[in-house]
Tab-separated table of C-alpha atoms and ligand atoms in Angstrom:
chain	number	residue	atom	x	y	z
A	1	MET	CA	-126.148	-70.796	-89.620
A	2	ASP	CA	-129.319	-68.821	-89.261
A	3	PHE	CA	-131.487	-70.832	-86.898
A	4	GLU	CA	-130.825	-68.838	-83.742
A	5	PRO	CA	-130.753	-65.110	-83.249
A	6	LEU	CA	-127.284	-63.942	-82.297
A	7	ARG	CA	-127.913	-60.257	-82.402
A	8	ASP	CA	-128.093	-59.489	-78.715
A	9	THR	CA	-125.251	-59.070	-76.244
A	10	ILE	CA	-124.931	-61.402	-73.259
A	11	CYS	CA	-123.057	-61.208	-69.993
A	12	ALA	CA	-122.366	-63.500	-67.034
A	13	ILE	CA	-120.100	-64.084	-64.073
A	14	ALA	CA	-117.613	-66.671	-65.360
A	15	THR	CA	-115.980	-67.619	-62.066
A	16	PRO	CA	-117.645	-69.368	-59.101
A	17	VAL	CA	-119.399	-66.774	-56.960
A	18	GLY	CA	-117.842	-66.429	-53.520
A	19	GLU	CA	-115.016	-64.763	-51.696
A	20	ALA	CA	-111.843	-65.126	-53.724
A	21	GLY	CA	-108.982	-63.080	-55.112
A	22	ILE	CA	-110.380	-62.516	-58.566
A	23	GLY	CA	-113.777	-62.745	-60.218
A	24	LEU	CA	-114.372	-62.597	-63.947
A	25	ILE	CA	-117.343	-61.100	-65.755
A	26	ARG	CA	-117.663	-61.771	-69.415
A	27	LEU	CA	-119.643	-60.050	-72.181
A	28	SER	CA	-120.129	-61.153	-75.753
A	29	GLY	CA	-122.022	-59.663	-78.692
A	30	PRO	CA	-122.190	-56.600	-80.907
A	31	GLU	CA	-122.748	-54.188	-77.988
A	32	ALA	CA	-120.136	-55.733	-75.681
A	33	ILE	CA	-117.440	-53.109	-76.123
A	34	GLU	CA	-119.817	-50.137	-76.123
A	35	THR	CA	-121.601	-51.386	-72.977
A	36	ALA	CA	-118.374	-52.026	-71.071
A	37	ARG	CA	-117.118	-48.565	-71.975
A	38	LYS	CA	-120.153	-47.023	-70.290
A	39	ILE	CA	-119.088	-48.378	-66.897
A	40	PHE	CA	-115.278	-48.582	-67.217
A	41	ARG	CA	-113.010	-45.623	-66.561
A	42	PRO	CA	-109.399	-46.412	-67.535
A	43	LYS	CA	-106.635	-44.860	-65.459
A	44	ASP	CA	-104.726	-43.850	-68.565
A	45	ARG	CA	-107.477	-42.087	-70.492
A	46	ASP	CA	-105.210	-40.810	-73.262
A	47	SER	CA	-104.459	-44.118	-74.935
A	48	GLY	CA	-107.484	-45.710	-76.629
A	49	PRO	CA	-108.347	-49.397	-76.016
A	50	ARG	CA	-106.282	-51.917	-77.897
A	51	SER	CA	-107.743	-55.319	-78.704
A	52	HIS	CA	-106.575	-58.221	-76.537
A	53	MET	CA	-104.683	-55.932	-74.104
A	54	LEU	CA	-105.431	-55.628	-70.408
A	55	ARG	CA	-106.273	-52.141	-69.167
A	56	TYR	CA	-106.266	-50.992	-65.597
A	57	GLY	CA	-109.006	-48.737	-64.237
A	58	TRP	CA	-112.244	-48.439	-62.299
A	59	ILE	CA	-115.792	-49.674	-62.728
A	60	VAL	CA	-117.922	-46.604	-62.149
A	61	ASP	CA	-121.675	-46.363	-61.664
A	62	PRO	CA	-122.660	-44.173	-64.643
A	63	VAL	CA	-125.598	-42.652	-62.770
A	64	SER	CA	-124.067	-41.813	-59.381
A	65	GLY	CA	-120.439	-41.603	-60.516
A	66	GLU	CA	-119.498	-43.875	-57.591
A	67	GLU	CA	-116.351	-46.006	-57.983
A	68	VAL	CA	-117.442	-49.629	-57.549
A	69	ASP	CA	-114.224	-51.648	-57.971
A	70	GLN	CA	-110.664	-51.493	-59.220
A	71	VAL	CA	-110.375	-53.783	-62.228
A	72	LEU	CA	-108.430	-54.992	-65.246
A	73	THR	CA	-110.495	-55.200	-68.416
A	74	CYS	CA	-109.715	-56.788	-71.714
A	75	PHE	CA	-111.504	-55.703	-74.888
A	76	MET	CA	-111.277	-58.330	-77.617
A	77	ALA	CA	-112.495	-57.494	-81.090
A	78	ALA	CA	-114.203	-60.157	-83.246
A	79	PRO	CA	-113.391	-62.562	-84.754
A	80	ARG	CA	-110.297	-63.611	-82.752
A	81	THR	CA	-112.323	-64.412	-79.615
A	82	TYR	CA	-113.917	-67.403	-77.882
A	83	THR	CA	-117.324	-66.675	-79.444
A	84	ARG	CA	-116.068	-64.987	-82.630
A	85	GLU	CA	-118.036	-61.933	-81.452
A	86	ASP	CA	-116.738	-58.847	-79.678
A	87	VAL	CA	-115.872	-59.974	-76.156
A	88	VAL	CA	-115.016	-58.040	-72.999
A	89	GLU	CA	-113.675	-59.610	-69.841
A	90	ILE	CA	-113.663	-57.687	-66.594
A	91	ASN	CA	-111.289	-58.971	-63.897
A	92	CYS	CA	-112.634	-57.610	-60.645
A	93	HIS	CA	-112.436	-58.591	-56.981
A	94	SER	CA	-114.482	-61.640	-56.182
A	95	GLY	CA	-117.087	-60.963	-53.529
A	96	TYR	CA	-120.850	-61.373	-53.672
A	97	ALA	CA	-121.505	-57.640	-53.507
A	98	VAL	CA	-118.877	-56.607	-56.078
A	99	LEU	CA	-119.833	-59.194	-58.699
A	100	ASP	CA	-123.526	-58.528	-58.208
A	101	ARG	CA	-123.113	-54.800	-58.478
A	102	ILE	CA	-121.039	-54.912	-61.692
A	103	LEU	CA	-123.408	-57.409	-63.270
A	104	GLY	CA	-126.307	-55.143	-62.279
A	105	LEU	CA	-124.651	-52.149	-63.977
A	106	LEU	CA	-124.187	-54.143	-67.179
A	107	LEU	CA	-127.788	-55.373	-67.171
A	108	GLY	CA	-128.895	-51.807	-66.542
A	109	ALA	CA	-126.904	-50.733	-69.581
A	110	GLY	CA	-129.008	-53.031	-71.763
A	111	VAL	CA	-127.249	-56.387	-72.099
A	112	ARG	CA	-128.912	-59.659	-71.172
A	113	LEU	CA	-127.873	-62.401	-68.736
A	114	ALA	CA	-126.402	-65.407	-70.571
A	115	ARG	CA	-128.024	-68.810	-70.334
A	116	PRO	CA	-125.915	-71.835	-69.283
A	117	GLY	CA	-123.329	-72.636	-71.936
A	118	GLU	CA	-124.379	-69.722	-74.132
A	119	PHE	CA	-120.836	-68.466	-74.784
A	120	THR	CA	-119.780	-71.895	-76.011
A	121	ARG	CA	-123.041	-72.229	-77.938
A	122	ARG	CA	-122.155	-69.022	-79.779
A	123	ALA	CA	-118.636	-70.311	-80.439
A	124	PHE	CA	-120.315	-73.307	-82.061
A	125	LEU	CA	-123.002	-71.377	-83.957
A	126	ASN	CA	-120.391	-68.959	-85.279
A	127	GLY	CA	-118.362	-71.894	-86.593
A	128	ARG	CA	-115.331	-71.578	-84.337
A	129	ILE	CA	-115.765	-75.086	-82.945
A	130	ASP	CA	-117.870	-78.087	-83.909
A	131	LEU	CA	-120.218	-79.926	-81.560
A	132	SER	CA	-117.642	-82.567	-80.564
A	133	GLN	CA	-115.330	-79.758	-79.443
A	134	ALA	CA	-118.156	-78.047	-77.547
A	135	GLU	CA	-118.806	-81.312	-75.710
A	136	ALA	CA	-115.089	-81.511	-74.945
A	137	VAL	CA	-115.288	-78.093	-73.262
A	138	ILE	CA	-117.751	-79.422	-70.690
A	139	GLU	CA	-115.745	-82.623	-70.292
A	140	THR	CA	-112.623	-80.560	-69.609
A	141	ILE	CA	-114.445	-78.593	-66.921
A	142	ARG	CA	-115.882	-81.738	-65.344
A	143	SER	CA	-112.731	-83.888	-65.548
A	144	ARG	CA	-111.668	-85.184	-62.167
A	145	SER	CA	-108.720	-87.219	-63.320
A	146	ASP	CA	-105.680	-86.790	-65.559
A	147	GLN	CA	-106.888	-89.476	-67.887
A	148	GLY	CA	-110.327	-87.923	-68.376
A	149	LEU	CA	-108.687	-84.580	-69.043
A	150	MET	CA	-106.362	-86.106	-71.614
A	151	LEU	CA	-109.342	-87.517	-73.561
A	152	ALA	CA	-111.217	-84.223	-73.396
A	153	ASN	CA	-108.154	-82.322	-74.625
A	154	ARG	CA	-107.829	-84.520	-77.652
A	155	HIS	CA	-111.438	-83.783	-78.620
A	156	LEU	CA	-111.041	-80.100	-77.765
A	157	ARG	CA	-108.125	-79.848	-80.171
A	158	GLY	CA	-110.474	-81.037	-82.908
A	159	ASP	CA	-108.969	-84.515	-83.456
A	160	PHE	CA	-112.411	-86.109	-83.542
A	161	ARG	CA	-113.692	-83.470	-85.954
A	162	GLN	CA	-110.816	-84.110	-88.335
A	163	LEU	CA	-111.411	-87.830	-88.235
A	164	VAL	CA	-115.145	-87.487	-88.904
A	165	GLU	CA	-114.477	-84.983	-91.687
A	166	SER	CA	-112.075	-87.407	-93.340
A	167	TRP	CA	-114.763	-90.126	-93.245
A	168	LEU	CA	-117.290	-87.725	-94.735
A	169	GLU	CA	-114.921	-86.919	-97.565
A	170	ILE	CA	-114.322	-90.569	-98.385
A	171	LEU	CA	-118.069	-91.187	-98.414
A	172	SER	CA	-118.624	-88.246	-100.776
A	173	GLU	CA	-116.013	-89.665	-103.120
A	174	ALA	CA	-117.744	-93.037	-102.943
A	175	GLN	CA	-121.040	-91.392	-103.836
A	176	ALA	CA	-119.386	-89.666	-106.789
A	177	GLY	CA	-118.051	-93.084	-107.872
A	178	LEU	CA	-121.588	-94.469	-107.704
A	179	GLU	CA	-122.792	-91.717	-110.031
A	180	ALA	CA	-120.295	-93.023	-112.586
A	181	LEU	CA	-121.729	-96.528	-112.202
A	182	ILE	CA	-125.174	-95.340	-113.161
A	183	ASP	CA	-123.859	-94.344	-116.591
A	184	PHE	CA	-122.464	-97.780	-117.450
A	185	SER	CA	-124.270	-99.989	-119.869
A	186	ASP	CA	-124.223	-103.730	-119.237
A	187	ASP	CA	-124.022	-104.607	-122.911
A	188	LEU	CA	-120.328	-104.012	-123.517
A	189	ALA	CA	-117.953	-106.611	-122.105
A	190	GLU	CA	-115.229	-104.029	-121.563
A	191	GLU	CA	-117.519	-101.780	-119.565
A	192	ALA	CA	-118.802	-104.717	-117.522
A	193	GLU	CA	-115.248	-105.406	-116.437
A	194	GLN	CA	-114.677	-101.775	-115.479
A	195	GLU	CA	-117.941	-101.811	-113.616
A	196	GLN	CA	-116.831	-104.841	-111.611
A	197	LEU	CA	-113.575	-103.100	-110.671
A	198	LEU	CA	-115.431	-99.994	-109.629
A	199	TYR	CA	-117.796	-101.958	-107.370
A	200	GLU	CA	-114.829	-103.667	-105.743
A	201	SER	CA	-112.881	-100.482	-105.138
A	202	LEU	CA	-115.927	-98.716	-103.701
A	203	CYS	CA	-116.574	-101.628	-101.404
A	204	ARG	CA	-112.973	-101.536	-100.157
A	205	LYS	CA	-113.141	-97.796	-99.625
A	206	VAL	CA	-116.348	-97.863	-97.626
A	207	PHE	CA	-115.279	-100.852	-95.548
A	208	GLU	CA	-111.604	-100.328	-94.894
A	209	GLU	CA	-111.457	-96.581	-94.715
A	210	VAL	CA	-114.713	-95.804	-92.921
A	211	ALA	CA	-116.657	-98.771	-91.505
A	212	GLU	CA	-113.631	-100.434	-89.894
A	213	PRO	CA	-112.297	-97.293	-88.191
A	214	ILE	CA	-115.839	-96.582	-86.943
A	215	ARG	CA	-116.030	-100.083	-85.542
A	216	SER	CA	-112.784	-99.664	-83.624
A	217	ALA	CA	-113.858	-96.241	-82.305
A	218	LEU	CA	-116.996	-97.958	-80.979
A	219	GLU	CA	-114.883	-100.602	-79.277
A	220	ARG	CA	-113.063	-97.845	-77.427
A	221	PHE	CA	-116.291	-96.397	-76.045
A	222	GLU	CA	-116.504	-98.737	-73.049
A	223	GLN	CA	-112.815	-98.261	-72.236
A	224	GLY	CA	-113.226	-94.515	-72.493
A	225	ARG	CA	-115.993	-94.687	-69.927
A	226	VAL	CA	-113.406	-95.850	-67.405
A	227	LEU	CA	-111.221	-92.833	-68.121
A	228	ARG	CA	-114.105	-90.367	-68.065
A	229	GLU	CA	-116.212	-91.698	-65.221
A	230	GLY	CA	-113.745	-93.795	-63.245
A	231	LEU	CA	-114.240	-97.199	-61.637
A	232	THR	CA	-116.199	-98.638	-58.719
A	233	PHE	CA	-114.635	-101.318	-56.509
A	234	VAL	CA	-116.488	-103.069	-53.677
A	235	LEU	CA	-114.757	-104.698	-50.704
A	236	VAL	CA	-116.545	-107.915	-49.741
A	237	GLY	CA	-115.860	-110.835	-47.438
A	238	LYS	CA	-117.042	-112.498	-44.265
A	239	PRO	CA	-116.876	-110.440	-41.035
A	240	ASN	CA	-113.536	-109.472	-39.525
A	241	VAL	CA	-111.309	-110.331	-42.512
A	242	GLY	CA	-109.949	-106.764	-42.769
A	243	LYS	CA	-112.237	-105.030	-45.283
A	244	SER	CA	-112.393	-101.745	-43.387
A	245	SER	CA	-108.643	-101.925	-42.758
A	246	MET	CA	-108.191	-102.308	-46.526
A	247	LEU	CA	-110.459	-99.317	-47.225
A	248	ASN	CA	-108.388	-97.169	-44.868
A	249	SER	CA	-105.085	-98.383	-46.361
A	250	LEU	CA	-106.151	-97.784	-49.969
A	251	LEU	CA	-107.499	-94.318	-49.138
A	252	GLY	CA	-104.505	-93.477	-46.988
A	253	LYS	CA	-106.735	-92.240	-44.137
A	254	ASP	CA	-108.882	-93.600	-41.311
A	255	ARG	CA	-112.296	-93.497	-42.920
A	256	ALA	CA	-113.975	-96.569	-41.407
A	257	ILE	CA	-114.002	-98.042	-37.903
A	258	VAL	CA	-111.742	-101.070	-37.548
A	259	SER	CA	-112.180	-103.424	-34.595
A	260	ALA	CA	-111.419	-106.971	-33.569
A	261	ALA	CA	-115.135	-107.607	-33.056
A	262	PRO	CA	-116.796	-109.235	-36.086
A	263	GLY	CA	-119.756	-107.302	-37.512
A	264	THR	CA	-118.253	-103.815	-37.010
A	265	THR	CA	-119.324	-102.374	-40.367
A	266	ARG	CA	-123.069	-102.466	-40.893
A	267	ASP	CA	-123.620	-99.841	-43.569
A	268	VAL	CA	-121.967	-99.254	-46.921
A	269	ILE	CA	-119.132	-96.736	-46.506
A	270	GLU	CA	-117.678	-95.092	-49.588
A	271	ASP	CA	-114.907	-92.738	-50.586
A	272	MET	CA	-112.735	-91.873	-53.592
A	273	PHE	CA	-109.084	-92.310	-54.406
A	274	LEU	CA	-106.964	-91.932	-57.528
A	275	LEU	CA	-105.484	-94.988	-59.175
A	276	GLY	CA	-103.304	-94.646	-62.292
A	277	GLY	CA	-104.795	-91.200	-62.988
A	278	VAL	CA	-108.359	-92.552	-62.786
A	279	GLN	CA	-110.920	-91.810	-60.097
A	280	VAL	CA	-111.933	-94.901	-58.121
A	281	ARG	CA	-115.028	-95.114	-55.951
A	282	LEU	CA	-114.326	-97.606	-53.179
A	283	LEU	CA	-117.125	-99.182	-51.117
A	284	ASP	CA	-116.620	-100.967	-47.799
A	285	THR	CA	-119.488	-103.264	-46.878
A	286	ALA	CA	-120.941	-105.279	-44.033
A	287	GLY	CA	-119.351	-108.725	-43.647
A	288	ILE	CA	-121.462	-111.501	-45.146
A	289	ARG	CA	-122.199	-114.108	-42.500
A	290	ALA	CA	-124.288	-117.260	-42.317
A	291	LYS	CA	-126.738	-116.307	-39.541
A	292	PRO	CA	-127.022	-112.536	-39.582
A	293	ASP	CA	-129.149	-110.492	-37.186
A	294	GLU	CA	-131.738	-108.116	-38.622
A	295	ILE	CA	-129.424	-105.128	-39.111
A	296	GLU	CA	-126.720	-107.300	-40.600
A	297	SER	CA	-129.228	-108.803	-43.056
A	298	LEU	CA	-130.035	-105.319	-44.297
A	299	GLY	CA	-126.295	-104.609	-44.603
A	300	ILE	CA	-125.784	-107.797	-46.588
A	301	GLU	CA	-128.622	-106.865	-48.927
A	302	MET	CA	-126.882	-103.546	-49.534
A	303	THR	CA	-123.608	-105.352	-50.208
A	304	ILE	CA	-125.254	-107.490	-52.856
A	305	ARG	CA	-126.905	-104.449	-54.438
A	306	SER	CA	-123.613	-102.557	-54.590
A	307	LEU	CA	-121.979	-105.547	-56.273
A	308	SER	CA	-124.402	-105.236	-59.165
A	309	HIS	CA	-123.072	-101.727	-59.962
A	310	ALA	CA	-119.400	-102.517	-59.379
A	311	ASP	CA	-116.650	-102.804	-61.964
A	312	ALA	CA	-114.929	-105.278	-59.653
A	313	ALA	CA	-115.073	-106.837	-56.197
A	314	LEU	CA	-112.093	-107.158	-53.887
A	315	TRP	CA	-112.899	-110.393	-52.131
A	316	MET	CA	-111.034	-110.526	-48.861
A	317	LEU	CA	-110.263	-113.715	-46.968
A	318	ASP	CA	-108.530	-114.189	-43.619
A	319	ARG	CA	-105.493	-116.400	-44.224
A	320	SER	CA	-105.067	-117.007	-40.510
A	321	ARG	CA	-108.410	-118.806	-40.105
A	322	PRO	CA	-109.712	-121.910	-41.879
A	323	LEU	CA	-112.066	-121.488	-44.842
A	324	CYS	CA	-115.688	-121.953	-43.837
A	325	GLU	CA	-119.314	-121.840	-44.949
A	326	GLU	CA	-119.330	-118.063	-44.744
A	327	ASP	CA	-116.614	-117.812	-47.404
A	328	GLN	CA	-118.787	-120.073	-49.545
A	329	GLY	CA	-121.677	-117.604	-48.999
A	330	VAL	CA	-119.523	-114.708	-50.201
A	331	PHE	CA	-118.437	-116.667	-53.267
A	332	GLU	CA	-122.082	-117.228	-54.178
A	333	ALA	CA	-122.983	-113.580	-53.562
A	334	LEU	CA	-120.231	-112.509	-55.987
A	335	GLY	CA	-122.092	-114.070	-58.921
A	336	ASP	CA	-120.279	-113.046	-62.080
A	337	THR	CA	-118.811	-109.767	-60.792
A	338	PRO	CA	-115.132	-109.608	-61.866
A	339	CYS	CA	-113.137	-110.231	-58.746
A	340	VAL	CA	-109.658	-109.916	-57.247
A	341	VAL	CA	-109.023	-112.332	-54.382
A	342	VAL	CA	-106.973	-111.059	-51.451
A	343	LEU	CA	-105.645	-113.447	-48.805
A	344	ASN	CA	-105.242	-111.004	-45.943
A	345	LYS	CA	-103.395	-111.311	-42.631
A	346	SER	CA	-100.470	-113.136	-44.223
A	347	ASP	CA	-98.319	-111.742	-41.393
A	348	LEU	CA	-99.983	-114.372	-39.164
A	349	PRO	CA	-99.463	-118.145	-39.490
A	350	ALA	CA	-101.480	-119.529	-42.429
A	351	ALA	CA	-104.449	-121.735	-41.523
A	352	PHE	CA	-104.838	-123.192	-45.037
A	353	PRO	CA	-102.658	-123.584	-48.141
A	354	ALA	CA	-103.356	-121.259	-51.106
A	355	GLU	CA	-104.213	-124.287	-53.316
A	356	SER	CA	-107.190	-125.283	-51.187
A	357	LEU	CA	-108.804	-122.021	-52.292
A	358	GLU	CA	-108.583	-123.051	-55.946
A	359	ASN	CA	-109.970	-126.503	-55.160
A	360	ARG	CA	-112.880	-125.123	-53.223
A	361	PHE	CA	-113.692	-122.192	-55.543
A	362	PRO	CA	-112.761	-123.220	-59.086
A	363	GLY	CA	-112.273	-120.602	-61.805
A	364	LEU	CA	-110.846	-117.872	-59.557
A	365	SER	CA	-107.862	-115.816	-60.626
A	366	PRO	CA	-104.744	-116.434	-58.456
A	367	ALA	CA	-105.127	-114.893	-54.999
A	368	ILE	CA	-102.855	-112.149	-53.697
A	369	ALA	CA	-101.416	-112.991	-50.291
A	370	MET	CA	-100.705	-109.868	-48.253
A	371	SER	CA	-101.329	-107.941	-45.085
A	372	VAL	CA	-103.126	-104.612	-45.179
A	373	HIS	CA	-100.768	-103.518	-42.412
A	374	ASN	CA	-97.797	-103.730	-44.786
A	375	PRO	CA	-97.624	-100.536	-46.924
A	376	ARG	CA	-95.374	-102.160	-49.549
A	377	GLU	CA	-97.883	-104.947	-50.084
A	378	VAL	CA	-100.731	-102.447	-50.319
A	379	GLN	CA	-98.758	-100.605	-53.029
A	380	ARG	CA	-98.267	-103.883	-54.868
A	381	LEU	CA	-102.021	-104.524	-54.765
A	382	LYS	CA	-102.669	-101.020	-56.123
A	383	ALA	CA	-100.246	-101.641	-58.999
A	384	HIS	CA	-102.015	-104.916	-59.759
A	385	LEU	CA	-105.443	-103.209	-59.771
A	386	ALA	CA	-104.177	-100.391	-62.003
A	387	GLU	CA	-102.673	-102.862	-64.462
A	388	THR	CA	-105.763	-105.101	-64.569
A	389	PHE	CA	-108.546	-102.534	-64.670
A	390	ILE	CA	-106.920	-99.476	-66.235
A	391	ASN	CA	-103.649	-99.915	-68.105
A	392	ARG	CA	-104.459	-103.111	-69.947
A	393	PRO	CA	-108.089	-102.402	-70.926
A	394	VAL	CA	-107.640	-98.754	-71.844
A	395	HIS	CA	-104.312	-99.193	-73.566
A	396	ASN	CA	-105.984	-98.462	-76.916
A	397	CYS	CA	-107.459	-95.170	-75.771
A	398	ARG	CA	-104.238	-93.458	-74.884
A	399	SER	CA	-103.512	-92.103	-78.320
A	400	GLN	CA	-106.898	-92.301	-80.007
A	401	ILE	CA	-110.209	-90.565	-79.962
A	402	VAL	CA	-112.939	-92.111	-77.816
A	403	PRO	CA	-116.605	-91.296	-78.500
A	404	ASN	CA	-119.004	-90.224	-75.765
A	405	LEU	CA	-122.493	-91.723	-75.455
A	406	ARG	CA	-124.167	-89.370	-77.950
A	407	GLN	CA	-121.384	-89.800	-80.481
A	408	LYS	CA	-121.433	-93.569	-79.972
A	409	GLU	CA	-125.126	-93.707	-80.860
A	410	CYS	CA	-124.512	-91.758	-84.085
A	411	LEU	CA	-121.545	-93.981	-84.973
A	412	GLU	CA	-123.616	-97.134	-84.430
A	413	LYS	CA	-126.305	-95.907	-86.813
A	414	ALA	CA	-123.698	-94.816	-89.354
A	415	LEU	CA	-122.022	-98.216	-89.178
A	416	ASP	CA	-125.348	-99.939	-89.648
A	417	SER	CA	-126.007	-98.010	-92.869
A	418	LEU	CA	-122.481	-98.620	-94.140
A	419	LEU	CA	-122.812	-102.346	-93.588
A	420	LYS	CA	-126.053	-102.272	-95.580
A	421	ALA	CA	-124.284	-100.267	-98.304
A	422	GLY	CA	-121.495	-102.853	-98.291
A	423	ARG	CA	-123.971	-105.707	-98.764
A	424	LEU	CA	-125.672	-103.867	-101.620
A	425	LEU	CA	-122.309	-103.234	-103.269
A	426	GLY	CA	-121.571	-106.963	-103.014
A	427	GLU	CA	-124.868	-107.698	-104.718
A	428	LYS	CA	-124.152	-105.044	-107.353
A	429	ALA	CA	-127.412	-103.340	-106.507
A	430	PHE	CA	-128.519	-100.084	-108.148
A	431	GLY	CA	-126.179	-97.199	-107.463
A	432	GLU	CA	-129.065	-95.100	-106.157
A	433	LEU	CA	-129.887	-97.657	-103.449
A	434	ILE	CA	-126.295	-97.809	-102.273
A	435	SER	CA	-125.946	-94.065	-102.350
A	436	PHE	CA	-129.074	-93.751	-100.215
A	437	GLU	CA	-127.501	-95.858	-97.433
A	438	ILE	CA	-124.244	-93.905	-97.649
A	439	GLU	CA	-126.261	-90.707	-97.369
A	440	LEU	CA	-127.859	-91.991	-94.134
A	441	ALA	CA	-124.405	-92.724	-92.731
A	442	ARG	CA	-123.214	-89.236	-93.699
A	443	LYS	CA	-126.191	-87.668	-91.910
A	444	GLN	CA	-125.227	-89.459	-88.689
A	445	LEU	CA	-121.616	-88.353	-88.986
A	446	GLU	CA	-122.756	-84.791	-89.596
A	447	THR	CA	-124.903	-84.976	-86.454
A	448	ILE	CA	-121.738	-85.716	-84.463
A	449	LEU	CA	-120.290	-82.433	-85.670
A	450	GLY	CA	-123.606	-80.639	-85.116
A	451	ARG	CA	-124.214	-79.877	-88.782
A	452	SER	CA	-127.840	-80.893	-88.564
A	453	HIS	CA	-129.950	-77.949	-87.440
A	454	ASP	CA	-131.372	-79.630	-84.374
A	455	VAL	CA	-132.133	-77.025	-81.702
A	456	ASP	CA	-133.323	-79.665	-79.186
A	457	LEU	CA	-130.006	-81.446	-79.428
A	458	LEU	CA	-128.131	-78.185	-78.834
A	459	ASP	CA	-130.336	-77.411	-75.820
A	460	ARG	CA	-129.617	-80.828	-74.360
A	461	ILE	CA	-125.880	-80.362	-74.728
A	462	PHE	CA	-125.461	-76.750	-73.702
A	463	LEU	CA	-127.789	-76.803	-70.704
A	464	ARG	CA	-125.262	-79.109	-69.022
A	465	PHE	CA	-122.834	-76.181	-68.954
A	466	CYS	CA	-122.526	-73.642	-66.208
A	467	VAL	CA	-123.554	-70.019	-66.732
A	468	GLY	CA	-120.573	-68.021	-67.915
A	469	LYS	CA	-119.007	-70.723	-70.116
B	501	GTP	N1	-102.583	-109.280	-38.003
B	501	GTP	C1	-103.415	-108.657	-38.860
B	501	GTP	N2	-104.570	-108.171	-38.429
B	501	GTP	C2	-105.378	-107.547	-39.315
B	501	GTP	C3	-105.011	-107.416	-40.681
B	501	GTP	N3	-106.005	-106.762	-41.310
B	501	GTP	C4	-106.948	-106.501	-40.378
B	501	GTP	N4	-106.580	-106.960	-39.183
B	501	GTP	C5	-107.340	-106.887	-37.932
B	501	GTP	O1	-108.545	-107.613	-38.085
B	501	GTP	C6	-109.589	-107.028	-37.312
B	501	GTP	C7	-110.786	-106.749	-38.199
B	501	GTP	O2	-110.460	-105.754	-39.136
B	501	GTP	P1	-111.571	-104.899	-39.901
B	501	GTP	O3	-110.856	-104.093	-40.892
B	501	GTP	O4	-112.444	-104.206	-38.929
B	501	GTP	O5	-112.360	-106.086	-40.586
B	501	GTP	P2	-113.726	-106.015	-41.398
B	501	GTP	O6	-113.630	-107.059	-42.461
B	501	GTP	O7	-114.021	-104.637	-41.828
B	501	GTP	O8	-114.757	-106.495	-40.327
B	501	GTP	P3	-116.364	-106.246	-40.268
B	501	GTP	O9	-116.627	-104.807	-40.481
B	501	GTP	O10	-116.705	-106.685	-38.894
B	501	GTP	O11	-116.974	-107.116	-41.303
B	501	GTP	C8	-108.984	-105.778	-36.714
B	501	GTP	O12	-108.588	-106.052	-35.407
B	501	GTP	C9	-107.781	-105.492	-37.590
B	501	GTP	O13	-106.760	-104.780	-36.934
B	501	GTP	C10	-103.749	-107.966	-41.085
B	501	GTP	O14	-103.353	-107.908	-42.248
B	501	GTP	N5	-103.008	-108.572	-40.127
B	502	MG	MG1	-115.575	-103.415	-41.444
């Protein structure tokens, strides 16, 4: 790949800057080892540096001779490195002054500060990883849940690359098969029969071995979003039903004010908790009531707005009080947001039978009767939420690759071209026409791996990285 200059040597602080036990400074490029040598004085000067071995010593200012920090350095010779270039890592103490000073010495010795993601960009440009793996690096860093990390790891290992490469190979074979078709003459009955068989086998290949697997990868995109980005649940209900109590119980801490006076919560309060390895954003809202005052009206507007971004609503009802107009108001506000119905305060005598809920609000899923004051019942609710919104829907993703948004867009275009190719095969169109569509699909698949020389695309991806990665 020759579309970006890789001749210079870059350096950056790879750990977060601040007071900590260890900070890491990283260099990569043809001058990395020579530059680091200028400022590193090993304790044991007799033995020369060995690749991939840590050496103990001092960073020394080459001009003043002053000892700056006690460090461990690791010289790593290309190509067995993250970037496939010569790499040096300096493990120093982490403090603003120390890191700044060492970085300053390196810049003074002629290397350049790395841009965000530039180390990974070099790993990609030097062919050590493909673009789907580079994207997995950033996903790994950003993962906030086990499940998101698991997805990223699968891509990082190169599973997606292998899959896309296998599709590309099948499509190349199909194109080679089409070349053979072009040589057939329609005049001979025997050849016409062979031609028919060839069309059929190509059609099967393109459909079953590429288009179908692409279609199922696309189906997993939405489910993968849950694992990567998590879920948003909104607590709704009329005033005083126990929404804030539920927020506190699910979070396991007192986050919102709970009081016996209706209309306690007026703003939207939010916090995060982990459910089945997935990050959940939980919003507590103002109770929806029939005749709200001005502040409450604003709160209710916010409730309705937050519902439009939610994956699900937890609709809370007070089992100890009769159903009323206000519950009807909440039901209407829910619109078509997926919803779990909770009949709270079941520790108190029930004021209405569970069936009257179904009669009054048809089409609801069965309500869960519980009390937020009972930890076992709160656990049971959590298990139900995990099963409904995580385990069941993302079941398919656990052992398979799941595209991200950019990859999804490429897969959609590839599928589109393959479906056109399939139709043309069915119509026994000219081989060249079919091959053209297959070529378009291949281009999209190659874009997933970053084989198209698109510098803008690379900028978009790598600028999301931090400096030093
Ligand atoms: N007995 C009983 N009381 C409960 C239960 N859940 C909540 N409460 C009480 O109900 C009252 C209202 O609880 P909150 O959590 O503030 O209700 P809310 O829905 O947030 O109310 P607003 O913010 O006013 O809309 C408080 O006194 C709670 O202690 C329950 O399961 N059983
Ligand atoms: Mg409240």
